[in-house]
Amino acid sequence: QVQFVASGGGLVQPGGSLRLSCAASGRISSIYAMGWYRQAPGKQRELVARMISNGSPYYTDSVKGRFTISRDNAKNTVFLQMNSLKPEDTAVYYCNFFPQFGSWGQGTQVTVSS
C-alpha cells in the first residue's frame, strides 16, 4: 500500500507563501488523480485541490488564484504552492489519491498568523 508523507509546512504571516511537498512510498501512475486535503481544528477534512492526468486542475473556491497543484511523476511527488496565505488556511495538510484511498499518512501543519 502506498504511503504518503507531506512536508513543507510551518508558521507564516498572512500574505506569505509556502510550498508543500508530498512524497509517496511507491510509484504513482500518472493515470491516478492526486489531491491535497486539509483539516482545520474542529472541522472536517476537505479537498483543497486535485490534479487528474488529462484535465484542468480543480481548486476549492477559497483557494482559487492563490494555490497551485503540480506533480512530478518521475519522483512520485505532488506539490502545493500556496501564495497570499490567510489565517483561514491554517490546517494540517495531507495528500492522497483522488478520490481518497487507503491511509492518510503524515500531514504537515500550516499555521498562518501574525
XYZ file of N, CA, C and O in Angstrom:
456
model
N 0.835 -1.189 0.000
C 0.000 0.000 0.000
C 0.877 1.249 0.000
O 1.849 1.334 0.741
N 0.540 2.194 -0.849
C 1.304 3.425 -0.940
C 1.073 4.274 0.299
O -0.060 4.445 0.751
N 2.155 4.802 0.832
C 2.087 5.723 1.976
C 2.517 7.106 1.502
O 3.403 7.241 0.657
N 1.879 8.120 2.080
C 2.184 9.494 1.717
C 2.766 10.240 2.908
O 2.271 10.105 4.027
N 3.788 11.037 2.662
C 4.393 11.875 3.690
C 4.456 13.305 3.174
O 5.196 13.601 2.219
N 3.679 14.173 3.816
C 3.667 15.581 3.427
C 4.686 16.356 4.252
O 4.934 16.025 5.415
N 5.259 17.382 3.645
C 6.236 18.216 4.338
C 6.190 19.631 3.783
O 5.529 19.892 2.769
N 6.888 20.538 4.440
C 6.982 21.900 3.944
C 6.121 22.905 4.683
O 6.155 24.097 4.376
N 5.348 22.430 5.645
C 4.507 23.339 6.401
C 5.322 24.177 7.378
O 6.533 24.023 7.503
N 4.623 25.054 8.079
C 5.292 25.892 9.059
C 4.422 27.062 9.457
O 3.239 27.125 9.132
N 5.049 27.988 10.154
C 4.375 29.205 10.592
C 4.714 30.323 9.616
O 5.901 30.576 9.338
N 3.708 30.979 9.095
C 3.921 32.060 8.125
C 2.949 33.189 8.415
O 1.836 32.949 8.906
N 3.358 34.397 8.103
C 2.486 35.550 8.309
C 1.456 35.646 7.190
O 1.691 35.148 6.082
N 0.325 36.265 7.470
C -0.662 36.483 6.404
C -0.015 37.166 5.204
O 0.775 38.100 5.361
N -0.373 36.664 4.016
C 0.217 37.180 2.796
C 1.459 36.440 2.361
O 1.957 36.654 1.242
N 1.957 35.572 3.204
C 3.163 34.821 2.881
C 2.898 33.619 2.001
O 1.762 33.362 1.577
N 3.968 32.862 1.738
C 3.887 31.704 0.846
C 4.555 30.492 1.468
O 5.478 30.625 2.271
N 4.083 29.343 1.066
C 4.702 28.067 1.422
C 4.567 27.131 0.235
O 3.610 27.237 -0.546
N 5.490 26.216 0.125
C 5.414 25.171 -0.899
C 5.438 23.826 -0.191
O 6.434 23.463 0.441
N 4.347 23.125 -0.301
C 4.239 21.803 0.311
C 4.664 20.735 -0.680
O 4.419 20.857 -1.885
N 5.266 19.686 -0.151
C 5.632 18.525 -0.956
C 5.018 17.291 -0.336
O 4.817 17.224 0.879
N 4.735 16.333 -1.159
C 4.184 15.076 -0.672
C 4.855 13.937 -1.429
O 4.703 13.818 -2.647
N 5.595 13.143 -0.702
C 6.309 12.022 -1.304
C 5.546 10.734 -1.062
O 5.088 10.466 0.047
N 5.441 9.941 -2.097
C 4.793 8.638 -1.994
C 5.848 7.552 -1.834
O 6.942 7.650 -2.391
N 5.495 6.529 -1.077
C 6.457 5.456 -0.822
C 6.619 4.531 -2.001
O 7.557 3.741 -2.047
N 5.673 4.606 -2.942
C 5.748 3.759 -4.112
C 5.458 4.557 -5.363
O 5.223 5.764 -5.311
N 5.462 3.863 -6.462
C 5.220 4.550 -7.728
C 3.759 4.958 -7.857
O 2.859 4.193 -7.552
N 3.552 6.184 -8.293
C 2.197 6.666 -8.553
C 2.040 6.796 -10.055
O 2.682 7.633 -10.686
N 1.205 5.955 -10.600
C 0.972 6.058 -12.028
C 0.370 7.411 -12.364
O -0.453 7.937 -11.624
N 0.769 7.937 -13.498
C 0.261 9.247 -13.907
C -1.232 9.229 -14.193
O -1.869 10.276 -14.278
N -1.819 8.043 -14.319
C -3.250 7.983 -14.599
C -4.084 8.258 -13.364
O -5.276 8.522 -13.461
N -3.450 8.169 -12.191
C -4.185 8.399 -10.957
C -4.292 9.888 -10.658
O -3.309 10.621 -10.735
N -5.491 10.288 -10.287
C -5.670 11.657 -9.832
C -5.121 11.782 -8.418
O -5.246 10.859 -7.609
N -4.512 12.916 -8.139
C -3.954 13.187 -6.826
C -4.592 14.439 -6.253
O -4.959 15.359 -6.994
N -4.699 14.467 -4.940
C -5.329 15.616 -4.302
C -4.593 16.061 -3.064
O -3.881 15.288 -2.428
N -4.768 17.326 -2.757
C -4.347 17.879 -1.479
C -5.611 18.152 -0.657
O -6.586 18.713 -1.183
N -5.539 17.772 0.589
C -6.654 17.928 1.506
C -6.156 18.679 2.739
O -4.959 18.717 3.010
N -7.081 19.235 3.503
C -6.680 19.883 4.747
C -7.766 19.692 5.796
O -8.949 19.527 5.462
N -7.323 19.739 7.044
C -8.255 19.632 8.154
C -7.898 20.686 9.188
O -6.804 20.630 9.775
N -8.806 21.619 9.367
C -8.624 22.657 10.366
C -9.196 22.167 11.696
O -10.054 21.278 11.719
N -8.747 22.733 12.797
C -9.257 22.311 14.110
C -10.775 22.421 14.186
O -11.357 23.450 13.834
N -11.402 21.322 14.620
C -12.841 21.322 14.787
C -13.640 21.219 13.511
O -14.871 21.317 13.531
N -12.957 21.015 12.380
C -13.650 20.934 11.090
C -13.356 19.610 10.403
O -12.388 18.936 10.718
N -14.195 19.287 9.448
C -13.983 18.078 8.671
C -12.866 18.294 7.654
O -12.609 19.412 7.216
N -12.226 17.213 7.287
C -11.206 17.284 6.256
C -11.867 17.645 4.927
O -12.949 17.148 4.608
N -11.229 18.508 4.169
C -11.798 18.945 2.903
C -10.756 18.859 1.786
O -9.550 18.945 2.024
N -11.266 18.700 0.577
C -10.400 18.706 -0.598
C -10.036 20.152 -0.927
O -10.907 21.007 -1.038
N -8.759 20.403 -1.102
C -8.283 21.735 -1.449
C -8.019 21.849 -2.950
O -8.415 22.813 -3.587
N -7.356 20.857 -3.502
C -7.008 20.886 -4.918
C -6.803 19.455 -5.399
O -6.428 18.581 -4.612
N -7.044 19.229 -6.673
C -6.779 17.913 -7.229
C -6.290 18.076 -8.654
O -6.589 19.052 -9.338
N -5.526 17.073 -9.064
C -4.986 17.086 -10.418
C -5.211 15.719 -11.037
O -4.816 14.700 -10.471
N -5.816 15.693 -12.202
C -6.000 14.455 -12.939
C -5.022 14.459 -14.103
O -4.414 15.485 -14.414
N -4.881 13.324 -14.745
C -3.798 13.178 -15.722
C -4.023 13.981 -16.979
O -3.082 14.408 -17.618
N -5.266 14.168 -17.349
C -5.511 14.814 -18.638
C -6.596 15.869 -18.563
O -7.423 15.996 -19.457
N -6.601 16.621 -17.505
C -7.605 17.657 -17.374
C -7.089 18.821 -16.571
O -5.972 18.802 -16.047
N -7.909 19.835 -16.489
C -7.534 21.013 -15.727
C -7.580 20.704 -14.230
O -8.425 19.927 -13.783
N -6.701 21.298 -13.467
C -6.768 21.086 -12.029
C -8.016 21.720 -11.442
O -8.587 22.642 -12.025
N -8.413 21.199 -10.310
C -9.564 21.723 -9.580
C -9.079 22.352 -8.278
O -8.182 21.822 -7.635
N -9.689 23.479 -7.927
C -9.404 24.123 -6.647
C -10.711 24.479 -5.959
O -11.651 24.939 -6.616
N -10.743 24.288 -4.665
C -11.904 24.757 -3.939
C -11.936 26.288 -4.020
O -10.890 26.946 -4.157
N -13.116 26.845 -3.964
C -13.280 28.282 -4.212
C -12.388 29.147 -3.336
O -11.865 30.176 -3.791
N -12.194 28.757 -2.104
C -11.470 29.616 -1.162
C -9.983 29.747 -1.482
O -9.323 30.648 -0.954
N -9.443 28.888 -2.343
C -8.012 28.955 -2.649
C -7.741 29.279 -4.118
O -6.572 29.406 -4.514
N -8.770 29.416 -4.913
C -8.575 29.719 -6.334
C -7.769 31.003 -6.515
O -8.020 31.999 -5.856
N -6.803 30.923 -7.421
C -5.960 32.076 -7.689
C -4.805 32.234 -6.720
O -3.923 33.076 -6.923
N -4.773 31.440 -5.668
C -3.706 31.531 -4.663
C -2.873 30.255 -4.584
O -1.679 30.311 -4.317
N -3.491 29.116 -4.770
C -2.803 27.827 -4.664
C -2.629 27.210 -6.047
O -3.473 27.375 -6.928
N -1.537 26.465 -6.203
C -1.278 25.747 -7.450
C -0.790 24.344 -7.134
O 0.189 24.178 -6.408
N -1.470 23.364 -7.690
C -1.070 21.973 -7.514
C -0.245 21.529 -8.712
O -0.517 21.929 -9.858
N 0.766 20.729 -8.448
C 1.583 20.187 -9.529
C 2.117 18.826 -9.083
O 1.996 18.459 -7.912
N 2.703 18.107 -10.011
C 3.222 16.787 -9.662
C 4.440 16.464 -10.514
O 4.567 16.939 -11.641
N 5.290 15.643 -9.964
C 6.463 15.131 -10.661
C 6.329 13.620 -10.619
O 6.689 12.985 -9.630
N 5.798 13.047 -11.695
C 5.534 11.607 -11.702
C 6.824 10.789 -11.591
O 6.831 9.720 -10.996
N 7.899 11.295 -12.152
C 9.167 10.565 -12.098
C 9.671 10.423 -10.668
O 10.348 9.455 -10.332
N 9.329 11.404 -9.830
C 9.771 11.380 -8.435
C 8.646 11.012 -7.472
O 8.828 11.081 -6.255
N 7.491 10.632 -8.032
C 6.349 10.228 -7.185
C 6.048 11.286 -6.125
O 5.839 10.965 -4.946
N 6.029 12.523 -6.541
C 5.851 13.632 -5.621
C 4.785 14.585 -6.139
O 4.701 14.832 -7.349
N 4.013 15.099 -5.213
C 2.987 16.083 -5.524
C 3.298 17.351 -4.729
O 3.771 17.270 -3.588
N 3.045 18.497 -5.337
C 3.362 19.768 -4.705
C 2.110 20.639 -4.578
O 1.154 20.492 -5.347
N 2.167 21.539 -3.629
C 1.127 22.552 -3.498
C 1.804 23.875 -3.177
O 2.348 24.052 -2.088
N 1.799 24.770 -4.157
C 2.329 26.108 -3.949
C 1.209 26.967 -3.395
O 0.144 27.076 -4.023
N 1.450 27.559 -2.251
C 0.422 28.360 -1.583
C 0.922 29.787 -1.433
O 1.932 30.022 -0.766
N 0.228 30.704 -2.066
C 0.577 32.117 -2.004
C -0.547 32.909 -1.343
O -1.668 32.416 -1.218
N -0.228 34.110 -0.938
C -1.219 35.003 -0.320
C -1.990 34.284 0.783
O -3.223 34.330 0.834
N -1.256 33.640 1.643
C -1.893 32.828 2.682
C -2.703 33.684 3.640
O -2.354 34.836 3.939
N -3.797 33.089 4.107
C -4.713 33.744 5.022
C -4.823 32.931 6.317
O -4.589 31.719 6.299
N -5.211 33.560 7.407
C -5.367 32.798 8.662
C -6.306 31.605 8.511
O -6.091 30.569 9.146
N -7.311 31.731 7.673
C -8.251 30.622 7.483
C -7.649 29.449 6.712
O -8.297 28.407 6.581
N -6.438 29.595 6.214
C -5.741 28.471 5.585
C -5.046 27.592 6.617
O -4.502 26.540 6.273
N -5.053 28.017 7.873
C -4.423 27.237 8.935
C -5.086 25.868 9.051
O -6.299 25.765 9.214
N -4.290 24.826 8.956
C -4.802 23.458 8.972
C -3.631 22.490 8.867
O -2.495 22.899 8.597
N -3.936 21.221 9.045
C -2.991 20.164 8.704
C -3.300 19.746 7.271
O -4.452 19.447 6.945
N -2.293 19.734 6.437
C -2.453 19.421 5.030
C -1.949 18.012 4.745
O -0.882 17.597 5.222
N -2.721 17.302 3.938
C -2.404 15.927 3.546
C -2.524 15.796 2.026
O -3.263 16.523 1.381
N -1.826 14.815 1.495
C -2.097 14.463 0.103
C -2.532 13.000 0.058
O -2.269 12.221 0.977
N -3.221 12.662 -1.004
C -3.718 11.302 -1.192
C -4.205 11.195 -2.620
O -4.216 12.161 -3.376
N -4.606 10.013 -2.972
C -5.267 9.859 -4.260
C -6.575 10.637 -4.229
O -7.091 11.015 -3.177
N -7.117 10.893 -5.447
C -8.457 11.435 -5.550
C -9.267 10.516 -6.442
O -8.883 10.289 -7.594
N -10.370 9.977 -5.935
C -10.860 10.064 -4.559
C -9.880 9.437 -3.567
O -9.093 8.574 -3.942
N -9.975 9.877 -2.328
C -9.064 9.375 -1.307
C -9.164 7.860 -1.178
O -10.258 7.295 -1.219
N -8.019 7.220 -1.031
C -7.970 5.768 -0.922
C -6.839 5.392 0.009
O -5.739 5.944 -0.068
N -7.097 4.441 0.899
C -6.051 3.975 1.799
C -5.848 4.936 2.962
O -6.669 5.812 3.235
N -4.732 4.775 3.634
C -4.465 5.586 4.821
C -4.068 7.011 4.432
O -3.554 7.251 3.340
N -4.247 7.926 5.373
C -3.940 9.326 5.097
C -2.457 9.626 5.143
O -1.988 10.539 4.496
N -1.743 8.899 5.910
C -0.320 9.180 6.024
C -0.045 10.407 6.876
O -0.903 10.898 7.597
N 1.182 10.884 6.774
C 1.631 12.015 7.592
C 1.273 13.338 6.941
O 1.620 13.573 5.789
N 0.605 14.184 7.699
C 0.289 15.518 7.213
C 1.347 16.515 7.644
O 2.307 16.178 8.344
N 1.162 17.759 7.209
C 2.078 18.823 7.597
C 1.260 20.021 8.078
O 0.270 20.406 7.440
N 1.664 20.593 9.190
C 0.921 21.687 9.799
C 1.271 23.005 9.119
O 2.449 23.352 8.986
N 0.240 23.728 8.739
C 0.393 25.074 8.202
C -0.339 26.025 9.139
O -1.529 25.850 9.400
N 0.391 26.994 9.658
C -0.197 27.982 10.557
C 0.049 29.365 9.985
O 1.204 29.748 9.749
N -1.029 30.080 9.739
C -0.929 31.437 9.200
C -1.371 32.404 10.287
O -2.543 32.444 10.659
N -0.418 33.154 10.784
C -0.710 34.030 11.906
C 0.330 35.137 11.983
O 1.497 34.934 11.624
N -0.106 36.293 12.449
C 0.822 37.393 12.633
C 1.351 37.401 14.065
O 2.147 38.262 14.431
